[in-house]
Structure formats: C-alpha cells, structure tokens
C-alpha cells in the first residue's frame, strides 16, 4: 500500500527529518506537534494553557489536511515536561474533542524540542483515502 505524505502550511513545518503526517489507506500517523505558530514558527508563549491550545490547533490543521478531522483521531500520545499540568490538558482537550474520546497516554518527559512544555502525536482513522 502506498504512503501519502501530508503537509499543510496551516501547521508548523517539519523541523527535522519527518513529515507532519503519513497516510496509509485510511490510517493517518500524525507526527508530534509542539506549540509553534505556523506563520512565524515561534513558540506561542510560555503559558502552558496557551501552549496546549496551540498544539491542538496544529493537530486540527494536520487532520484536516489529511482529509479528516480531530474527532477522527483514535489514539493520542501526550508528552508533558510537568505532569502537574495534566488537569489543564484534560480541560483543554475537552474543548477540542467530544465523546467518544480517543485512546490516550500521557507521560512526563525530561525535555521536549525547543524547551516547550507539551507535545502531542497520534493516529487518525478516516472513512476514505480521498
């Protein structure tokens, strides 16, 4: 099965040897998004809530570019530099997803690219390959 590379200027450009997402059939593998503003590739702010919102906005853009929507995500992996922000993540995530929620993992890591506080990747299943 062929791989389709997904890229959009509505999400931050890849800053390494990866693509924003790769679609194989109806499954889309989304690379990790950090709180970069796509227009200037700068971190939105040092405020954790603003960083979380920007990450979800970036994920929305990549999901749409792949032909789906955020609600089509079936698995989400959340990486935090401080697990005490977990309640904030839940609050922000509830503003972007409705039930049924995707499967999810949330882990604390020692550091993330560009010293951000949150990164999220995941898997999306869309109804067609269009």
PDB file of N, CA, C and O in Angstrom, residues 41-109:
ATOM      1  N   UNK A  41       6.696  30.290  13.038  1.00  0.00           N
ATOM      2  CA  UNK A  41       7.483  29.185  13.608  1.00  0.00           C
ATOM      3  C   UNK A  41       8.080  29.543  14.975  1.00  0.00           C
ATOM      4  O   UNK A  41       9.142  29.046  15.355  1.00  0.00           O
ATOM      5  N   UNK A  42       7.383  30.377  15.715  1.00  0.00           N
ATOM      6  CA  UNK A  42       7.784  30.746  17.076  1.00  0.00           C
ATOM      7  C   UNK A  42       6.844  30.081  18.078  1.00  0.00           C
ATOM      8  O   UNK A  42       5.673  29.833  17.779  1.00  0.00           O
ATOM      9  N   UNK A  43       7.344  29.827  19.279  1.00  0.00           N
ATOM     10  CA  UNK A  43       6.511  29.271  20.342  1.00  0.00           C
ATOM     11  C   UNK A  43       5.471  30.316  20.730  1.00  0.00           C
ATOM     12  O   UNK A  43       5.796  31.497  20.882  1.00  0.00           O
ATOM     13  N   UNK A  44       4.227  29.879  20.871  1.00  0.00           N
ATOM     14  CA  UNK A  44       3.117  30.801  21.125  1.00  0.00           C
ATOM     15  C   UNK A  44       3.356  31.653  22.365  1.00  0.00           C
ATOM     16  O   UNK A  44       3.122  32.850  22.359  1.00  0.00           O
ATOM     17  N   UNK A  45       3.786  31.053  23.471  1.00  0.00           N
ATOM     18  CA  UNK A  45       4.093  31.767  24.705  1.00  0.00           C
ATOM     19  C   UNK A  45       4.677  30.758  25.689  1.00  0.00           C
ATOM     20  O   UNK A  45       4.770  29.570  25.380  1.00  0.00           O
ATOM     21  N   UNK A  46       5.001  31.209  26.876  1.00  0.00           N
ATOM     22  CA  UNK A  46       5.481  30.299  27.915  1.00  0.00           C
ATOM     23  C   UNK A  46       4.331  29.789  28.785  1.00  0.00           C
ATOM     24  O   UNK A  46       4.533  28.940  29.644  1.00  0.00           O
ATOM     25  N   UNK A  47       3.115  30.303  28.563  1.00  0.00           N
ATOM     26  CA  UNK A  47       1.950  29.882  29.324  1.00  0.00           C
ATOM     27  C   UNK A  47       1.521  28.486  28.883  1.00  0.00           C
ATOM     28  O   UNK A  47       1.287  28.249  27.690  1.00  0.00           O
ATOM     29  N   UNK A  48       1.388  27.565  29.841  1.00  0.00           N
ATOM     30  CA  UNK A  48       1.088  26.180  29.488  1.00  0.00           C
ATOM     31  C   UNK A  48      -0.251  26.047  28.766  1.00  0.00           C
ATOM     32  O   UNK A  48      -0.363  25.323  27.777  1.00  0.00           O
ATOM     33  N   UNK A  49      -1.290  26.723  29.242  1.00  0.00           N
ATOM     34  CA  UNK A  49      -2.605  26.614  28.614  1.00  0.00           C
ATOM     35  C   UNK A  49      -2.559  27.078  27.165  1.00  0.00           C
ATOM     36  O   UNK A  49      -3.127  26.432  26.275  1.00  0.00           O
ATOM     37  N   UNK A  50      -1.882  28.185  26.903  1.00  0.00           N
ATOM     38  CA  UNK A  50      -1.752  28.672  25.528  1.00  0.00           C
ATOM     39  C   UNK A  50      -0.974  27.674  24.677  1.00  0.00           C
ATOM     40  O   UNK A  50      -1.311  27.453  23.507  1.00  0.00           O
ATOM     41  N   UNK A  51       0.052  27.064  25.261  1.00  0.00           N
ATOM     42  CA  UNK A  51       0.812  26.053  24.515  1.00  0.00           C
ATOM     43  C   UNK A  51      -0.085  24.868  24.163  1.00  0.00           C
ATOM     44  O   UNK A  51      -0.073  24.379  23.027  1.00  0.00           O
ATOM     45  N   UNK A  52      -0.896  24.421  25.113  1.00  0.00           N
ATOM     46  CA  UNK A  52      -1.772  23.275  24.854  1.00  0.00           C
ATOM     47  C   UNK A  52      -2.775  23.604  23.745  1.00  0.00           C
ATOM     48  O   UNK A  52      -2.986  22.790  22.836  1.00  0.00           O
ATOM     49  N   UNK A  53      -3.383  24.782  23.806  1.00  0.00           N
ATOM     50  CA  UNK A  53      -4.332  25.172  22.754  1.00  0.00           C
ATOM     51  C   UNK A  53      -3.652  25.200  21.385  1.00  0.00           C
ATOM     52  O   UNK A  53      -4.216  24.720  20.397  1.00  0.00           O
ATOM     53  N   UNK A  54      -2.435  25.739  21.309  1.00  0.00           N
ATOM     54  CA  UNK A  54      -1.743  25.827  20.016  1.00  0.00           C
ATOM     55  C   UNK A  54      -1.451  24.437  19.465  1.00  0.00           C
ATOM     56  O   UNK A  54      -1.577  24.194  18.264  1.00  0.00           O
ATOM     57  N   UNK A  55      -1.071  23.508  20.331  1.00  0.00           N
ATOM     58  CA  UNK A  55      -0.812  22.144  19.883  1.00  0.00           C
ATOM     59  C   UNK A  55      -2.080  21.543  19.280  1.00  0.00           C
ATOM     60  O   UNK A  55      -2.041  20.945  18.194  1.00  0.00           O
ATOM     61  N   UNK A  56      -3.218  21.714  19.940  1.00  0.00           N
ATOM     62  CA  UNK A  56      -4.459  21.170  19.393  1.00  0.00           C
ATOM     63  C   UNK A  56      -4.846  21.863  18.089  1.00  0.00           C
ATOM     64  O   UNK A  56      -5.328  21.211  17.159  1.00  0.00           O
ATOM     65  N   UNK A  57      -4.622  23.161  17.984  1.00  0.00           N
ATOM     66  CA  UNK A  57      -4.898  23.855  16.723  1.00  0.00           C
ATOM     67  C   UNK A  57      -4.024  23.290  15.604  1.00  0.00           C
ATOM     68  O   UNK A  57      -4.482  23.113  14.465  1.00  0.00           O
ATOM     69  N   UNK A  58      -2.766  23.012  15.906  1.00  0.00           N
ATOM     70  CA  UNK A  58      -1.868  22.431  14.908  1.00  0.00           C
ATOM     71  C   UNK A  58      -2.342  21.036  14.494  1.00  0.00           C
ATOM     72  O   UNK A  58      -2.328  20.685  13.306  1.00  0.00           O
ATOM     73  N   UNK A  59      -2.784  20.246  15.470  1.00  0.00           N
ATOM     74  CA  UNK A  59      -3.305  18.918  15.151  1.00  0.00           C
ATOM     75  C   UNK A  59      -4.552  19.003  14.282  1.00  0.00           C
ATOM     76  O   UNK A  59      -4.708  18.224  13.335  1.00  0.00           O
ATOM     77  N   UNK A  60      -5.437  19.943  14.578  1.00  0.00           N
ATOM     78  CA  UNK A  60      -6.639  20.142  13.761  1.00  0.00           C
ATOM     79  C   UNK A  60      -6.237  20.389  12.307  1.00  0.00           C
ATOM     80  O   UNK A  60      -6.793  19.798  11.378  1.00  0.00           O
ATOM     81  N   UNK A  61      -5.253  21.265  12.095  1.00  0.00           N
ATOM     82  CA  UNK A  61      -4.820  21.606  10.738  1.00  0.00           C
ATOM     83  C   UNK A  61      -4.275  20.386   9.997  1.00  0.00           C
ATOM     84  O   UNK A  61      -4.585  20.176   8.819  1.00  0.00           O
ATOM     85  N   UNK A  62      -3.482  19.580  10.670  1.00  0.00           N
ATOM     86  CA  UNK A  62      -2.912  18.397  10.016  1.00  0.00           C
ATOM     87  C   UNK A  62      -4.005  17.365   9.737  1.00  0.00           C
ATOM     88  O   UNK A  62      -4.044  16.767   8.657  1.00  0.00           O
ATOM     89  N   UNK A  63      -4.912  17.169  10.687  1.00  0.00           N
ATOM     90  CA  UNK A  63      -6.020  16.233  10.458  1.00  0.00           C
ATOM     91  C   UNK A  63      -6.839  16.654   9.242  1.00  0.00           C
ATOM     92  O   UNK A  63      -7.185  15.818   8.402  1.00  0.00           O
ATOM     93  N   UNK A  64      -7.147  17.945   9.147  1.00  0.00           N
ATOM     94  CA  UNK A  64      -7.927  18.432   8.010  1.00  0.00           C
ATOM     95  C   UNK A  64      -7.158  18.272   6.702  1.00  0.00           C
ATOM     96  O   UNK A  64      -7.733  17.900   5.685  1.00  0.00           O
ATOM     97  N   UNK A  65      -5.862  18.524   6.719  1.00  0.00           N
ATOM     98  CA  UNK A  65      -5.045  18.361   5.511  1.00  0.00           C
ATOM     99  C   UNK A  65      -5.016  16.901   5.058  1.00  0.00           C
ATOM    100  O   UNK A  65      -4.877  16.624   3.872  1.00  0.00           O
ATOM    101  N   UNK A  66      -5.181  15.986   6.002  1.00  0.00           N
ATOM    102  CA  UNK A  66      -5.180  14.557   5.684  1.00  0.00           C
ATOM    103  C   UNK A  66      -6.553  14.064   5.236  1.00  0.00           C
ATOM    104  O   UNK A  66      -6.714  12.898   4.893  1.00  0.00           O
ATOM    105  N   UNK A  67      -7.548  14.954   5.269  1.00  0.00           N
ATOM    106  CA  UNK A  67      -8.873  14.569   4.837  1.00  0.00           C
ATOM    107  C   UNK A  67      -9.803  14.135   5.957  1.00  0.00           C
ATOM    108  O   UNK A  67     -10.854  13.540   5.707  1.00  0.00           O
ATOM    109  N   UNK A  68      -9.417  14.430   7.179  1.00  0.00           N
ATOM    110  CA  UNK A  68     -10.260  14.056   8.314  1.00  0.00           C
ATOM    111  C   UNK A  68     -10.483  15.235   9.227  1.00  0.00           C
ATOM    112  O   UNK A  68     -10.377  16.391   8.819  1.00  0.00           O
ATOM    113  N   UNK A  69     -10.773  14.930  10.457  1.00  0.00           N
ATOM    114  CA  UNK A  69     -10.931  15.958  11.479  1.00  0.00           C
ATOM    115  C   UNK A  69     -10.390  15.407  12.792  1.00  0.00           C
ATOM    116  O   UNK A  69     -10.177  14.196  12.929  1.00  0.00           O
ATOM    117  N   UNK A  70     -10.163  16.289  13.724  1.00  0.00           N
ATOM    118  CA  UNK A  70      -9.568  15.894  15.000  1.00  0.00           C
ATOM    119  C   UNK A  70     -10.355  14.759  15.647  1.00  0.00           C
ATOM    120  O   UNK A  70      -9.765  13.835  16.218  1.00  0.00           O
ATOM    121  N   UNK A  71     -11.661  14.794  15.547  1.00  0.00           N
ATOM    122  CA  UNK A  71     -12.509  13.773  16.160  1.00  0.00           C
ATOM    123  C   UNK A  71     -12.244  12.384  15.576  1.00  0.00           C
ATOM    124  O   UNK A  71     -12.580  11.381  16.199  1.00  0.00           O
ATOM    125  N   UNK A  72     -11.593  12.312  14.418  1.00  0.00           N
ATOM    126  CA  UNK A  72     -11.246  11.026  13.809  1.00  0.00           C
ATOM    127  C   UNK A  72     -10.016  10.394  14.446  1.00  0.00           C
ATOM    128  O   UNK A  72      -9.670   9.252  14.121  1.00  0.00           O
ATOM    129  N   UNK A  73      -9.338  11.112  15.329  1.00  0.00           N
ATOM    130  CA  UNK A  73      -8.167  10.526  15.995  1.00  0.00           C
ATOM    131  C   UNK A  73      -8.619   9.394  16.905  1.00  0.00           C
ATOM    132  O   UNK A  73      -9.590   9.531  17.653  1.00  0.00           O
ATOM    133  N   UNK A  74      -7.921   8.270  16.822  1.00  0.00           N
ATOM    134  CA  UNK A  74      -8.261   7.106  17.641  1.00  0.00           C
ATOM    135  C   UNK A  74      -7.258   6.880  18.760  1.00  0.00           C
ATOM    136  O   UNK A  74      -7.537   6.156  19.721  1.00  0.00           O
ATOM    137  N   UNK A  75      -6.074   7.499  18.651  1.00  0.00           N
ATOM    138  CA  UNK A  75      -5.033   7.351  19.674  1.00  0.00           C
ATOM    139  C   UNK A  75      -4.278   8.659  19.775  1.00  0.00           C
ATOM    140  O   UNK A  75      -3.886   9.246  18.764  1.00  0.00           O
ATOM    141  N   UNK A  76      -4.089   9.119  20.989  1.00  0.00           N
ATOM    142  CA  UNK A  76      -3.362  10.359  21.252  1.00  0.00           C
ATOM    143  C   UNK A  76      -2.297  10.073  22.301  1.00  0.00           C
ATOM    144  O   UNK A  76      -2.571   9.433  23.320  1.00  0.00           O
ATOM    145  N   UNK A  77      -1.087  10.535  22.037  1.00  0.00           N
ATOM    146  CA  UNK A  77       0.006  10.431  22.995  1.00  0.00           C
ATOM    147  C   UNK A  77       0.407  11.847  23.402  1.00  0.00           C
ATOM    148  O   UNK A  77       0.751  12.658  22.544  1.00  0.00           O
ATOM    149  N   UNK A  78       0.348  12.123  24.695  1.00  0.00           N
ATOM    150  CA  UNK A  78       0.653  13.452  25.209  1.00  0.00           C
ATOM    151  C   UNK A  78       1.935  13.374  26.025  1.00  0.00           C
ATOM    152  O   UNK A  78       2.048  12.548  26.941  1.00  0.00           O
ATOM    153  N   UNK A  79       2.871  14.226  25.681  1.00  0.00           N
ATOM    154  CA  UNK A  79       4.146  14.296  26.382  1.00  0.00           C
ATOM    155  C   UNK A  79       4.204  15.635  27.109  1.00  0.00           C
ATOM    156  O   UNK A  79       4.033  16.689  26.487  1.00  0.00           O
ATOM    157  N   UNK A  80       4.439  15.590  28.413  1.00  0.00           N
ATOM    158  CA  UNK A  80       4.471  16.785  29.250  1.00  0.00           C
ATOM    159  C   UNK A  80       5.795  16.854  29.997  1.00  0.00           C
ATOM    160  O   UNK A  80       6.296  15.826  30.446  1.00  0.00           O
ATOM    161  N   UNK A  81       6.310  18.052  30.154  1.00  0.00           N
ATOM    162  CA  UNK A  81       7.514  18.197  30.974  1.00  0.00           C
ATOM    163  C   UNK A  81       7.163  18.317  32.452  1.00  0.00           C
ATOM    164  O   UNK A  81       8.047  18.220  33.307  1.00  0.00           O
ATOM    165  N   UNK A  82       5.875  18.490  32.760  1.00  0.00           N
ATOM    166  CA  UNK A  82       5.426  18.573  34.153  1.00  0.00           C
ATOM    167  C   UNK A  82       4.034  17.959  34.243  1.00  0.00           C
ATOM    168  O   UNK A  82       3.058  18.549  33.793  1.00  0.00           O
ATOM    169  N   UNK A  83       3.955  16.773  34.813  1.00  0.00           N
ATOM    170  CA  UNK A  83       2.687  16.055  34.889  1.00  0.00           C
ATOM    171  C   UNK A  83       1.657  16.778  35.755  1.00  0.00           C
ATOM    172  O   UNK A  83       0.470  16.470  35.693  1.00  0.00           O
ATOM    173  N   UNK A  84       2.073  17.773  36.519  1.00  0.00           N
ATOM    174  CA  UNK A  84       1.093  18.540  37.300  1.00  0.00           C
ATOM    175  C   UNK A  84       0.173  19.359  36.387  1.00  0.00           C
ATOM    176  O   UNK A  84      -0.850  19.869  36.842  1.00  0.00           O
ATOM    177  N   UNK A  85       0.510  19.468  35.106  1.00  0.00           N
ATOM    178  CA  UNK A  85      -0.353  20.153  34.137  1.00  0.00           C
ATOM    179  C   UNK A  85      -1.412  19.236  33.546  1.00  0.00           C
ATOM    180  O   UNK A  85      -2.166  19.644  32.655  1.00  0.00           O
ATOM    181  N   UNK A  86      -1.509  18.013  34.034  1.00  0.00           N
ATOM    182  CA  UNK A  86      -2.429  17.024  33.493  1.00  0.00           C
ATOM    183  C   UNK A  86      -3.876  17.502  33.522  1.00  0.00           C
ATOM    184  O   UNK A  86      -4.622  17.321  32.553  1.00  0.00           O
ATOM    185  N   UNK A  87      -4.315  18.134  34.598  1.00  0.00           N
ATOM    186  CA  UNK A  87      -5.703  18.617  34.699  1.00  0.00           C
ATOM    187  C   UNK A  87      -5.970  19.689  33.643  1.00  0.00           C
ATOM    188  O   UNK A  87      -7.059  19.738  33.060  1.00  0.00           O
ATOM    189  N   UNK A  88      -4.992  20.528  33.374  1.00  0.00           N
ATOM    190  CA  UNK A  88      -5.148  21.564  32.339  1.00  0.00           C
ATOM    191  C   UNK A  88      -5.282  20.910  30.976  1.00  0.00           C
ATOM    192  O   UNK A  88      -6.125  21.310  30.160  1.00  0.00           O
ATOM    193  N   UNK A  89      -4.484  19.879  30.727  1.00  0.00           N
ATOM    194  CA  UNK A  89      -4.583  19.157  29.452  1.00  0.00           C
ATOM    195  C   UNK A  89      -5.988  18.584  29.288  1.00  0.00           C
ATOM    196  O   UNK A  89      -6.590  18.694  28.218  1.00  0.00           O
ATOM    197  N   UNK A  90      -6.515  17.986  30.330  1.00  0.00           N
ATOM    198  CA  UNK A  90      -7.873  17.435  30.251  1.00  0.00           C
ATOM    199  C   UNK A  90      -8.880  18.519  29.914  1.00  0.00           C
ATOM    200  O   UNK A  90      -9.766  18.308  29.076  1.00  0.00           O
ATOM    201  N   UNK A  91      -8.766  19.670  30.554  1.00  0.00           N
ATOM    202  CA  UNK A  91      -9.687  20.770  30.294  1.00  0.00           C
ATOM    203  C   UNK A  91      -9.572  21.244  28.845  1.00  0.00           C
ATOM    204  O   UNK A  91     -10.573  21.392  28.148  1.00  0.00           O
ATOM    205  N   UNK A  92      -8.351  21.472  28.387  1.00  0.00           N
ATOM    206  CA  UNK A  92      -8.153  21.948  27.017  1.00  0.00           C
ATOM    207  C   UNK A  92      -8.613  20.896  26.017  1.00  0.00           C
ATOM    208  O   UNK A  92      -9.315  21.206  25.051  1.00  0.00           O
ATOM    209  N   UNK A  93      -8.268  19.651  26.257  1.00  0.00           N
ATOM    210  CA  UNK A  93      -8.646  18.581  25.335  1.00  0.00           C
ATOM    211  C   UNK A  93     -10.165  18.481  25.207  1.00  0.00           C
ATOM    212  O   UNK A  93     -10.692  18.232  24.113  1.00  0.00           O
ATOM    213  N   UNK A  94     -10.881  18.714  26.297  1.00  0.00           N
ATOM    214  CA  UNK A  94     -12.346  18.630  26.265  1.00  0.00           C
ATOM    215  C   UNK A  94     -12.967  19.724  25.399  1.00  0.00           C
ATOM    216  O   UNK A  94     -14.115  19.607  24.981  1.00  0.00           O
ATOM    217  N   UNK A  95     -12.206  20.760  25.102  1.00  0.00           N
ATOM    218  CA  UNK A  95     -12.684  21.830  24.234  1.00  0.00           C
ATOM    219  C   UNK A  95     -12.504  21.483  22.751  1.00  0.00           C
ATOM    220  O   UNK A  95     -13.047  22.167  21.882  1.00  0.00           O
ATOM    221  N   UNK A  96     -11.724  20.452  22.455  1.00  0.00           N
ATOM    222  CA  UNK A  96     -11.444  20.067  21.073  1.00  0.00           C
ATOM    223  C   UNK A  96     -12.062  18.721  20.694  1.00  0.00           C
ATOM    224  O   UNK A  96     -12.282  18.465  19.510  1.00  0.00           O
ATOM    225  N   UNK A  97     -12.298  17.849  21.665  1.00  0.00           N
ATOM    226  CA  UNK A  97     -12.874  16.528  21.402  1.00  0.00           C
ATOM    227  C   UNK A  97     -14.240  16.419  22.070  1.00  0.00           C
ATOM    228  O   UNK A  97     -14.463  17.000  23.125  1.00  0.00           O
ATOM    229  N   UNK A  98     -15.114  15.652  21.437  1.00  0.00           N
ATOM    230  CA  UNK A  98     -16.360  15.265  22.083  1.00  0.00           C
ATOM    231  C   UNK A  98     -16.343  13.743  22.202  1.00  0.00           C
ATOM    232  O   UNK A  98     -15.519  13.072  21.574  1.00  0.00           O
ATOM    233  N   UNK A  99     -17.235  13.187  22.995  1.00  0.00           N
ATOM    234  CA  UNK A  99     -17.257  11.741  23.141  1.00  0.00           C
ATOM    235  C   UNK A  99     -17.726  11.105  21.830  1.00  0.00           C
ATOM    236  O   UNK A  99     -18.517  11.727  21.110  1.00  0.00           O
ATOM    237  N   UNK A 100     -17.230   9.945  21.479  1.00  0.00           N
ATOM    238  CA  UNK A 100     -16.280   9.155  22.236  1.00  0.00           C
ATOM    239  C   UNK A 100     -14.853   9.698  22.071  1.00  0.00           C
ATOM    240  O   UNK A 100     -14.433  10.058  20.968  1.00  0.00           O
ATOM    241  N   UNK A 101     -14.153   9.781  23.183  1.00  0.00           N
ATOM    242  CA  UNK A 101     -12.782  10.277  23.166  1.00  0.00           C
ATOM    243  C   UNK A 101     -11.841   9.213  22.612  1.00  0.00           C
ATOM    244  O   UNK A 101     -12.138   8.022  22.671  1.00  0.00           O
ATOM    245  N   UNK A 102     -10.691   9.642  22.085  1.00  0.00           N
ATOM    246  CA  UNK A 102      -9.713   8.649  21.611  1.00  0.00           C
ATOM    247  C   UNK A 102      -9.021   7.954  22.780  1.00  0.00           C
ATOM    248  O   UNK A 102      -9.077   8.437  23.919  1.00  0.00           O
ATOM    249  N   UNK A 103      -8.378   6.841  22.493  1.00  0.00           N
ATOM    250  CA  UNK A 103      -7.485   6.241  23.477  1.00  0.00           C
ATOM    251  C   UNK A 103      -6.358   7.237  23.706  1.00  0.00           C
ATOM    252  O   UNK A 103      -6.036   8.041  22.820  1.00  0.00           O
ATOM    253  N   UNK A 104      -5.758   7.217  24.903  1.00  0.00           N
ATOM    254  CA  UNK A 104      -4.762   8.241  25.197  1.00  0.00           C
ATOM    255  C   UNK A 104      -3.737   7.748  26.195  1.00  0.00           C
ATOM    256  O   UNK A 104      -4.028   6.952  27.074  1.00  0.00           O
ATOM    257  N   UNK A 105      -2.541   8.272  26.039  1.00  0.00           N
ATOM    258  CA  UNK A 105      -1.492   8.102  27.036  1.00  0.00           C
ATOM    259  C   UNK A 105      -0.956   9.495  27.339  1.00  0.00           C
ATOM    260  O   UNK A 105      -0.928  10.364  26.463  1.00  0.00           O
ATOM    261  N   UNK A 106      -0.566   9.711  28.574  1.00  0.00           N
ATOM    262  CA  UNK A 106       0.062  10.977  28.963  1.00  0.00           C
ATOM    263  C   UNK A 106       1.240  10.634  29.854  1.00  0.00           C
ATOM    264  O   UNK A 106       1.081   9.931  30.856  1.00  0.00           O
ATOM    265  N   UNK A 107       2.409  11.111  29.447  1.00  0.00           N
ATOM    266  CA  UNK A 107       3.613  10.800  30.203  1.00  0.00           C
ATOM    267  C   UNK A 107       4.445  12.060  30.424  1.00  0.00           C
ATOM    268  O   UNK A 107       4.403  12.998  29.629  1.00  0.00           O
ATOM    269  N   UNK A 108       5.173  12.046  31.509  1.00  0.00           N
ATOM    270  CA  UNK A 108       6.106  13.139  31.783  1.00  0.00           C
ATOM    271  C   UNK A 108       7.461  12.768  31.199  1.00  0.00           C
ATOM    272  O   UNK A 108       7.925  11.640  31.348  1.00  0.00           O
ATOM    273  N   UNK A 109       8.063  13.735  30.520  1.00  0.00           N
ATOM    274  CA  UNK A 109       9.393  13.553  29.935  1.00  0.00           C
ATOM    275  C   UNK A 109      10.313  14.636  30.479  1.00  0.00           C
ATOM    276  O   UNK A 109       9.853  15.670  30.974  1.00  0.00           O
TER     277      UNK A 109
END
